[in-house]
Short mmCIF file of C-alpha atoms in Angstrom, two decimals:
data_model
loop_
_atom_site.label_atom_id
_atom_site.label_comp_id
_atom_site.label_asym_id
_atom_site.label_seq_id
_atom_site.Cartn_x
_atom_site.Cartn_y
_atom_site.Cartn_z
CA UNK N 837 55.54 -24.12 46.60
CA UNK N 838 54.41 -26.33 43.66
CA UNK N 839 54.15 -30.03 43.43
CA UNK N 840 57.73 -31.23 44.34
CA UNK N 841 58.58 -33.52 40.75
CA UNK N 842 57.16 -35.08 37.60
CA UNK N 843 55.45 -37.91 39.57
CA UNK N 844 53.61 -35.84 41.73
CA UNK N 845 50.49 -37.42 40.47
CA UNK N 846 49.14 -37.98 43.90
CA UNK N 847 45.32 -39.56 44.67
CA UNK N 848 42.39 -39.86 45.95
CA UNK N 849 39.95 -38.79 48.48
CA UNK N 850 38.91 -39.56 51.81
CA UNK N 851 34.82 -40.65 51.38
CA UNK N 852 31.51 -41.39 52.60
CA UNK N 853 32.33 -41.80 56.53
CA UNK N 854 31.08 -42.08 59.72
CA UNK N 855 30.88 -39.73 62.44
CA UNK N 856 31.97 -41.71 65.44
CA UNK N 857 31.08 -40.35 68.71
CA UNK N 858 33.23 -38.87 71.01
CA UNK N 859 32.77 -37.16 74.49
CA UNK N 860 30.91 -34.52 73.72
CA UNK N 861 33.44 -31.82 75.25
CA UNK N 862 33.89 -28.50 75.96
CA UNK N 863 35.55 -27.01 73.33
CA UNK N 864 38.58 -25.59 75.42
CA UNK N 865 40.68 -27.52 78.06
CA UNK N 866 38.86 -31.08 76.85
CA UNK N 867 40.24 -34.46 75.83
CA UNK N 868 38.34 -36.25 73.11
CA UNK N 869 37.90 -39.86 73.99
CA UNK N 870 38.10 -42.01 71.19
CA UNK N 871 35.22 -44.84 70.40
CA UNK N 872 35.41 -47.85 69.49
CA UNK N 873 38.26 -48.59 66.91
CA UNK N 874 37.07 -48.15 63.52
CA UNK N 875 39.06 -49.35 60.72
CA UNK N 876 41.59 -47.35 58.86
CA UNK N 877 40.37 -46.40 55.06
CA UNK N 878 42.54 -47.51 52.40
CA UNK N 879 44.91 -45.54 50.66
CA UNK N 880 45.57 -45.16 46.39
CA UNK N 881 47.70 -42.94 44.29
CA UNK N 882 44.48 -41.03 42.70
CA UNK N 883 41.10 -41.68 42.35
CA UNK N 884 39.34 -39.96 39.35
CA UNK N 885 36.50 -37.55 39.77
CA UNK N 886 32.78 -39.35 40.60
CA UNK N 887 29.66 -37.72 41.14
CA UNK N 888 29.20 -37.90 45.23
CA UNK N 889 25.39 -35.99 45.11
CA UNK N 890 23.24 -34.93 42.71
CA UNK N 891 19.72 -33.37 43.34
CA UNK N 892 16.91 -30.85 41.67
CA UNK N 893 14.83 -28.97 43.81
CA UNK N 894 13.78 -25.67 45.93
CA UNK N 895 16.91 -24.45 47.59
CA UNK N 896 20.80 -24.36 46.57
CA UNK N 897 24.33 -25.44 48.02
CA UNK N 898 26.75 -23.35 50.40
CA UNK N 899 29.99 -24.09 51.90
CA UNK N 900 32.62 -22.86 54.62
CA UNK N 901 36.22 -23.25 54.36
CA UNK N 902 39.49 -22.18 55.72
CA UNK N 903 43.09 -22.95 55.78
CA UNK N 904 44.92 -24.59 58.55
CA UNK N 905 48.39 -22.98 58.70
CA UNK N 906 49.67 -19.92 57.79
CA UNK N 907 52.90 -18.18 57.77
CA UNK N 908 55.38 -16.99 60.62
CA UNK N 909 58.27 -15.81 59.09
CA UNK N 910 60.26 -15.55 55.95
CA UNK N 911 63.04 -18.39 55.36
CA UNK N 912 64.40 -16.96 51.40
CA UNK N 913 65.96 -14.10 50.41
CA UNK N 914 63.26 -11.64 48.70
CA UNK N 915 60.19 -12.91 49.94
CA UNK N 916 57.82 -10.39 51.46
CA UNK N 917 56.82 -9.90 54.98
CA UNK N 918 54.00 -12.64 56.24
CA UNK N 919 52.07 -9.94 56.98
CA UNK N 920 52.07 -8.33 54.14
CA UNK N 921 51.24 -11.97 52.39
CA UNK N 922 48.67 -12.55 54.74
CA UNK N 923 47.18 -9.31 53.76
CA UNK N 924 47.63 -10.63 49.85
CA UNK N 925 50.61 -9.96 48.23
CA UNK N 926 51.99 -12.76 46.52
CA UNK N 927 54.35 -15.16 48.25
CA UNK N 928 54.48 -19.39 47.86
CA UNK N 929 54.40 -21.46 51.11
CA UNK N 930 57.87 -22.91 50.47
CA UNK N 931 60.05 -19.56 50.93
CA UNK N 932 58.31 -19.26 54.73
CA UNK N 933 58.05 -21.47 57.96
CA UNK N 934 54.77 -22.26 58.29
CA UNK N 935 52.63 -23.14 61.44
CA UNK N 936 49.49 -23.84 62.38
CA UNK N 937 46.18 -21.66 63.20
CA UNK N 938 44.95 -21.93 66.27
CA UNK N 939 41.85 -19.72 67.27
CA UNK N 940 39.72 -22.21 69.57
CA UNK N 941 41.93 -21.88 73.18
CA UNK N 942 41.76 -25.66 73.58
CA UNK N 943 45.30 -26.75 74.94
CA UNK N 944 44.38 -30.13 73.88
CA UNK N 945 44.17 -28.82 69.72
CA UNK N 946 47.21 -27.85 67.93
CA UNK N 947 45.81 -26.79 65.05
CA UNK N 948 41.95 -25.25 64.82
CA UNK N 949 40.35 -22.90 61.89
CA UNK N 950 36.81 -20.98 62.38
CA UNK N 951 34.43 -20.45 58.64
CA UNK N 952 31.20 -19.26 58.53
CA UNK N 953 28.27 -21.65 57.13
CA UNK N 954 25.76 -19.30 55.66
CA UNK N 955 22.37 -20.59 55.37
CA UNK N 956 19.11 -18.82 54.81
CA UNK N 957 16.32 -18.30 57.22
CA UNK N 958 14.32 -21.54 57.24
CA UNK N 959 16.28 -23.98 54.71
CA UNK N 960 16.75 -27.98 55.73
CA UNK N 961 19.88 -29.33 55.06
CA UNK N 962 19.86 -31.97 52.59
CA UNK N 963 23.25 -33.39 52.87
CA UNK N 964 26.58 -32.39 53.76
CA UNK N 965 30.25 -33.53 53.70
CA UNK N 966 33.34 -32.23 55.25
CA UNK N 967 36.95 -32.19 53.38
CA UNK N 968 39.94 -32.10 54.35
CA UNK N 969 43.57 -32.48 53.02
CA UNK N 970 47.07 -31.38 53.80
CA UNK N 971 50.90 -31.84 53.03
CA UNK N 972 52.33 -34.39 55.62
CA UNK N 973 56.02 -34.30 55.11
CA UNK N 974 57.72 -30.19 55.55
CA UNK N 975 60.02 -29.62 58.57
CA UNK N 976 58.23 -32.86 60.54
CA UNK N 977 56.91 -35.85 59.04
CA UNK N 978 53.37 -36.69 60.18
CA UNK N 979 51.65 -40.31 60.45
CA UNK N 980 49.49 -41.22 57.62
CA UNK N 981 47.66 -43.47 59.22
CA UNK N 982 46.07 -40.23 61.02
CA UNK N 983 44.88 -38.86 58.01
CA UNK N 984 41.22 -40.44 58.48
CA UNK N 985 40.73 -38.23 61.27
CA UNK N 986 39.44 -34.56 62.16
CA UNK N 987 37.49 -32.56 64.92
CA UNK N 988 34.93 -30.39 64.07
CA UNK N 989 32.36 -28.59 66.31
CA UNK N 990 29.14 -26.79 65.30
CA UNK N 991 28.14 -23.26 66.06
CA UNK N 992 28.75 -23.24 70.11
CA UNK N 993 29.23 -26.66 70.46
CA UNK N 994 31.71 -29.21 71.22
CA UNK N 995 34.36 -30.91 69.12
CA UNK N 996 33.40 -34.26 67.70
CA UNK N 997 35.24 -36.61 66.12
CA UNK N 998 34.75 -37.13 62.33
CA UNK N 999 36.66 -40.44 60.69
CA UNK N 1000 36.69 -40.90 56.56
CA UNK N 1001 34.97 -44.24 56.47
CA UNK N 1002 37.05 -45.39 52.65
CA UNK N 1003 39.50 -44.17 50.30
CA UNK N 1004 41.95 -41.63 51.46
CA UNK N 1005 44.24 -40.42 48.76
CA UNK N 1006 47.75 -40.94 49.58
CA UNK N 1007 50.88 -40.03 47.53
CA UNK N 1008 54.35 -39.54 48.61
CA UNK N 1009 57.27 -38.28 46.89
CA UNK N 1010 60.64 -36.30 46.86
CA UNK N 1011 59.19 -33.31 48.21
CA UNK N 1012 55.80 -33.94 49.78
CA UNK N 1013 53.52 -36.15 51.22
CA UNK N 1014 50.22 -35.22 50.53
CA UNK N 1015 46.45 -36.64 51.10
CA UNK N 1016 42.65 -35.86 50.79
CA UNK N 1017 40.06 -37.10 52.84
CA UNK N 1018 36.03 -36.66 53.01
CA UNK N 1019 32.89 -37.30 55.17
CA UNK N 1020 29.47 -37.68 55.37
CA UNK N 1021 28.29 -34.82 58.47
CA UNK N 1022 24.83 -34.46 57.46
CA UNK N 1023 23.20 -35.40 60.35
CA UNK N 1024 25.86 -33.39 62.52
CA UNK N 1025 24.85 -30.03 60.11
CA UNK N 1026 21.27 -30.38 60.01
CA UNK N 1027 21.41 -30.72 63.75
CA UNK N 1028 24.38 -27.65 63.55
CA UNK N 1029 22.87 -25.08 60.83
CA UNK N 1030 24.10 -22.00 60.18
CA UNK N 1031 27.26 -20.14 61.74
CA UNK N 1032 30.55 -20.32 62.36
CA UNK N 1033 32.03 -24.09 62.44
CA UNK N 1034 35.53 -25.02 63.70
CA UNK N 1035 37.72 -27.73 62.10
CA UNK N 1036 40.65 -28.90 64.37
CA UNK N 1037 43.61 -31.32 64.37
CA UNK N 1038 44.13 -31.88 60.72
CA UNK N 1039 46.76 -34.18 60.00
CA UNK N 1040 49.36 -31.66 58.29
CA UNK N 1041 53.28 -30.87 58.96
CA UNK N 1042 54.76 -27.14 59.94
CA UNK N 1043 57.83 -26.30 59.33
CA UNK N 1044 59.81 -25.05 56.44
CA UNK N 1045 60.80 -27.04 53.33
CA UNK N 1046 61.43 -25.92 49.40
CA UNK N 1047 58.15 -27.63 49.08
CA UNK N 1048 56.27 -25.88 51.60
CA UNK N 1049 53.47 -26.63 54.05
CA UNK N 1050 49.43 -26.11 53.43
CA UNK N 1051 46.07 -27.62 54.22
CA UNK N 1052 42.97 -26.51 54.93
CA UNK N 1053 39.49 -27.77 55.25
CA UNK N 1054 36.01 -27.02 53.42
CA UNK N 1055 31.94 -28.04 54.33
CA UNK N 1056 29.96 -28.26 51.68
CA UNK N 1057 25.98 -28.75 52.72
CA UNK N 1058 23.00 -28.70 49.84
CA UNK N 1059 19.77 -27.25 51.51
CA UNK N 1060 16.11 -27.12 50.15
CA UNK N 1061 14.24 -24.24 50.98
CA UNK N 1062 10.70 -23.76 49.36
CA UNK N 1063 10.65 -19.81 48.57
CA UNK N 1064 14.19 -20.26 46.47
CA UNK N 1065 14.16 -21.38 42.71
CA UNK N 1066 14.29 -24.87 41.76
CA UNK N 1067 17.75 -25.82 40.89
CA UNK N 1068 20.20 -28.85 40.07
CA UNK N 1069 23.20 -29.02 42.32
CA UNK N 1070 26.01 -31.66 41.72
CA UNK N 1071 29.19 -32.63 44.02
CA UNK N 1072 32.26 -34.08 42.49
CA UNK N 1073 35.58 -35.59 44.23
CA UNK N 1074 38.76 -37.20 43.45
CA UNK N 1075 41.87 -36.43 43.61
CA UNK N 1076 44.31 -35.31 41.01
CA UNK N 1077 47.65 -33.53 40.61
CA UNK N 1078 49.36 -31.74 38.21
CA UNK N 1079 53.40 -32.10 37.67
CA UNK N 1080 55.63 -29.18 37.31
CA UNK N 1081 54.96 -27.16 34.06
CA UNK N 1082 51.97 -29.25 33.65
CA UNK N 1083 50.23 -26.85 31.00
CA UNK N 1084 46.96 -27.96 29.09
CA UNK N 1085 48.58 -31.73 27.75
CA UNK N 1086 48.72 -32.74 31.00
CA UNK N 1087 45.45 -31.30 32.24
CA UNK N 1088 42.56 -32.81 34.32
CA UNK N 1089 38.64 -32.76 32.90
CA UNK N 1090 35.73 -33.33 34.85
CA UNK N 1091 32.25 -34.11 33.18
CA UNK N 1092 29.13 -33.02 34.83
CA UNK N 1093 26.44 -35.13 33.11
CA UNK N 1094 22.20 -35.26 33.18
CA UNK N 1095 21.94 -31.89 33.67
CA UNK N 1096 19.12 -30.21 31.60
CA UNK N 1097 19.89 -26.33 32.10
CA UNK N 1098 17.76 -23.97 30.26
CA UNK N 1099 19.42 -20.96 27.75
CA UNK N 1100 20.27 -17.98 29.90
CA UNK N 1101 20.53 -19.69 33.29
CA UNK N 1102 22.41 -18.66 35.95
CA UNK N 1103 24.91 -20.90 38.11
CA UNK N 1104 28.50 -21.15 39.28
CA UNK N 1105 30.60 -23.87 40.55
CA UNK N 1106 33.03 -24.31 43.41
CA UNK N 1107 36.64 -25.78 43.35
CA UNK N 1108 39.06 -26.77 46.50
CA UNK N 1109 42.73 -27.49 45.50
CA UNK N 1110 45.73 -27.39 47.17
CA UNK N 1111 49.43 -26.19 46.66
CA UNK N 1112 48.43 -23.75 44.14
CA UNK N 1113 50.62 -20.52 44.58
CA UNK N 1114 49.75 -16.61 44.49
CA UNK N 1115 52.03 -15.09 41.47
CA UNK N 1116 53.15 -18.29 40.02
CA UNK N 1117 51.50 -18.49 36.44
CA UNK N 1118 49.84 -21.73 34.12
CA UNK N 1119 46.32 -22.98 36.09
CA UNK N 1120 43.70 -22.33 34.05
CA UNK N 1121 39.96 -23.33 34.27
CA UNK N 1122 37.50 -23.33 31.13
CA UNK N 1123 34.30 -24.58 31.11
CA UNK N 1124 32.45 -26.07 27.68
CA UNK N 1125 28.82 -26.81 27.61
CA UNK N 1126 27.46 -29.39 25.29
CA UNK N 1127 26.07 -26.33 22.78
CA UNK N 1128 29.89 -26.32 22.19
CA UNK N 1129 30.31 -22.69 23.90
CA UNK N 1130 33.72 -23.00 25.70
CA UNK N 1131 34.55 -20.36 28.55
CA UNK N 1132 37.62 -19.12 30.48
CA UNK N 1133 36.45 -19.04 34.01
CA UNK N 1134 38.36 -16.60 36.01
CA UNK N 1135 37.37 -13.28 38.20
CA UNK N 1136 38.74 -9.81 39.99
CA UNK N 1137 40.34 -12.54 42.66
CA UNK N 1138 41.61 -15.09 40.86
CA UNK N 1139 42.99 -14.30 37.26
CA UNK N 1140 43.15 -16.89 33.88
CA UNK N 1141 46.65 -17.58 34.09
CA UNK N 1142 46.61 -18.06 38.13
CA UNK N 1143 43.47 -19.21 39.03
CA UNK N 1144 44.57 -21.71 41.66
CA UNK N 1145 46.19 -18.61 43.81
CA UNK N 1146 45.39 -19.28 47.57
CA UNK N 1147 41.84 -17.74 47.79
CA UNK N 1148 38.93 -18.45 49.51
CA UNK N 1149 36.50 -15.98 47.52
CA UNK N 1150 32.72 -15.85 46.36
CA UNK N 1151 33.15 -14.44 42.51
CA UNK N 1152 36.72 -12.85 43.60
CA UNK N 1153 35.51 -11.19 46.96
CA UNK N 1154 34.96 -12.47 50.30
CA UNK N 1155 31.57 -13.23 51.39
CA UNK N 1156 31.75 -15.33 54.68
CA UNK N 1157 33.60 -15.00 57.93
CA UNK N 1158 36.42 -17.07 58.56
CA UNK N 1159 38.96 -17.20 61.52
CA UNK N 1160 41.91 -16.44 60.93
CA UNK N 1161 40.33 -14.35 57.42
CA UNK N 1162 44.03 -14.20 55.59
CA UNK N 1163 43.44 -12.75 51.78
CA UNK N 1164 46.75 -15.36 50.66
CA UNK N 1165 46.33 -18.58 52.43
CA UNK N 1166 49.63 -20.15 51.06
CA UNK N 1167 48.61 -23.38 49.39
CA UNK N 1168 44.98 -23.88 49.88
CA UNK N 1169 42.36 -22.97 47.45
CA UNK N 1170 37.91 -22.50 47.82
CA UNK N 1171 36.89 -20.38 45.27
CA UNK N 1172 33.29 -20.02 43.92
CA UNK N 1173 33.08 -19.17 40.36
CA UNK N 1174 30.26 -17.31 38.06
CA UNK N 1175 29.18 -19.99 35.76
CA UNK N 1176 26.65 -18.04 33.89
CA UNK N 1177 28.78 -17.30 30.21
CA UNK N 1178 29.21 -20.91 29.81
CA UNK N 1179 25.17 -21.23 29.75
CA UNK N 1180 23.90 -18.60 28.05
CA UNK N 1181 22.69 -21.50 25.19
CA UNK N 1182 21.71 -24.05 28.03
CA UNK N 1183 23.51 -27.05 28.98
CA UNK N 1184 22.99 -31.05 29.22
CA UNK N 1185 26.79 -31.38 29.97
CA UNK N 1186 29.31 -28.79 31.09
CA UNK N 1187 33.33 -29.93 30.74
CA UNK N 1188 35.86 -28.32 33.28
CA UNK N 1189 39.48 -28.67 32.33
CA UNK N 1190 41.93 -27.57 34.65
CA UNK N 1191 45.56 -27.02 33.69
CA UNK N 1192 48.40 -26.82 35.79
CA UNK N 1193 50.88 -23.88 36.54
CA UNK N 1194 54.48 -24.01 36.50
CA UNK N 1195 54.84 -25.42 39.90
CA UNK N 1196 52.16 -27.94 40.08
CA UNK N 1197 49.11 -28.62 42.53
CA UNK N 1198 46.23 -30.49 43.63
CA UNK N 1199 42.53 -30.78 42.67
CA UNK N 1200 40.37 -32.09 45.25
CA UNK N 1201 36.51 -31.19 44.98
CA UNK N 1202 34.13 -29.64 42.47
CA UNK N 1203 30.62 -28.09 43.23
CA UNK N 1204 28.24 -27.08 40.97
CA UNK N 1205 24.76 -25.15 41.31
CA UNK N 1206 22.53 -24.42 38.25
CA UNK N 1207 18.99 -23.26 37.44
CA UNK N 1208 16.98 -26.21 36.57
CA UNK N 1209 13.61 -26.02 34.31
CA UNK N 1210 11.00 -26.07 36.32
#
């Protein structure tokens, strides 16, 4: 469900880290051995939205992403079958138990999600940086202090570990307990490329709760490739939430500066957020360039009054594989947006206020790819 109260403001993000090395394991029936102790990241109630990359040349950005928990049966009167949410209908996280996905038959994971990383023929990845957030508090309360910490494996490989090397965003209140945390895993994707990545042993709780449970995780990698068009692509964190009924006075913007984006280019941007809930109306997203043209951003998956709905869609369809592939992932949000109205006059700035529905939830990352001039 929504963001518990009023002061659900909750922070930050999990950033620039280090991949610490772990036995490099199979990927079922293996422990991870833990290196040497690295510091835990500090926590705050919200960190505002920075620019974490920025770049113009041949080549583009593409991300993978999945939830980590799903469904398993209905705990309120009225709400529909989890497979019939699964499938999409609507439903909120808080009227079902909830448990985790678990697709990579390792005894020693709990929780594990497959996404596809699609990257053309012949591109170099540039950078990359992993995501991942969660509620902590449902029908168990996890440690925060394990927050910092995920597994993720490239295509075939074995798990290692990944560890948010500063700011994790950490806020607590009546009905959740909810964080956001990031990495650096460019040297782990170059070496990785394309296919289908796993993400295990998030740091989220199952259970049921009026709340509800969700989390998920999402890659993000920027590649160069010399046969695409030259283009700017931006990455944005933080960590922001929206109170119950928080409408457009209470709304978050996020300014994506020095761009210089000719009239009639093309682009989109990508958005993660969590807790936002299929059929529950009052997100919005609109986009203003600079030339003063302001634009409701919202497609055949994810509609203007309900655009934070539980998706994980290219332009309101699927366009990678993910394992499991659920259409309603009950609190966890990776859409990819068509970006193109807002720059039909060009664009040296571009303004994305987000609004909150009537339940509340989370904004986490913001992604951005553009034709530059050339």
């Amino acid at each position: 469900m929504g963001v518990g109260s009023s002061r659900r403001i909750l922070g930050v993000l999990g950033l620039l880290s280090c991949l610490t090395l772990s036995a490099n394991v199979p990927m079922a029936g293996a422990v991870v051995l833990a290196g040497p102790k690295v510091p835990v990241p500090g926590e705050k109630a919200r960190v505002p939205f920075t620019q974490r990359y920025q770049a113009v040349r041949h080549g583009g950005l593409v991300r993978a992403s999945n939830a980590s928990i799903g469904c398993r049966r209905q705990e309120s009167a009225g709400a529909r079958p989890c497979g019939e949410v699964e499938r999409g209908a609507a439903g909120v996280n808080g009227d079902f138990e909830m448990f985790y996905s678990d697709v990579d038959e390792d005894p020693d994971t709990y929780n594990s999600t497959r996404a596809e990383l699609r990257l053309p023929p012949g591109a170099k990845v540039s950078y990359a940086r992993l995501y991942w957030g969660g509620n902590l508090r449902v029908g168990e309360q996890k440690p925060p202090e394990d927050s910092g910490r995920v597994l993720l494996a490239e295509p075939g490989g074995a798990y290692k570990e990944v560890l948010a090397d500063t700011v994790i965003g950490h806020r607590s209140d009546a009905g959740s307990d909810a964080y956001q945390a990031s990495a650096d895993v460019t040297p782990l994707v170059r070496e990785g490329g394309a296919g289908m990545w796993t993400a295990a042993q998030l740091n989220i709780a199952m259970g049921h709760s009026g709340t509800g449970a969700w989390g998920g995780w999402t890659l993000v990698a920027a590649y160069e490739h010399p046969r695409e068009p030259v283009r700017r692509v931006s990455l944005w964190d933080g960590f922001a939430g929206f109170a119950e009924g928080a409408g457009e006075t209470a709304g978050e913007t996020v300014g994506i500066v020095g761009l210089d984006v000719p009239a009639g280019a093309a682009g989109w941007a990508g958005v993660v957020g969590y807790d936002g809930d299929r059929g529950t109306p009052g997100d919005s997203l609109t986009v203003t360039s600079d030339r003063g043209r302001r634009v409701e951003i919202s497609d055949s998956g994810n509609p203007s009054h309900d655009v934070m709905n539980s998706t994980i869609t290219d332009f309101g369809r699927r366009s990678f594989v993910r394992q499991p592939e659920h259409m309603n992932n009950l609190g966890y949000d990776a859409d990819v947006f068509d970006l193109s109205p807002a720059l039909s006059g060009g664009a040296r700035r571009l303004d994305f206020r987000f609004t909150g529905e009537k339940q509340g939830h989370f904004l986490g990352v913001l992604f951005v790819q553009t034709d530059a001039r050339r």
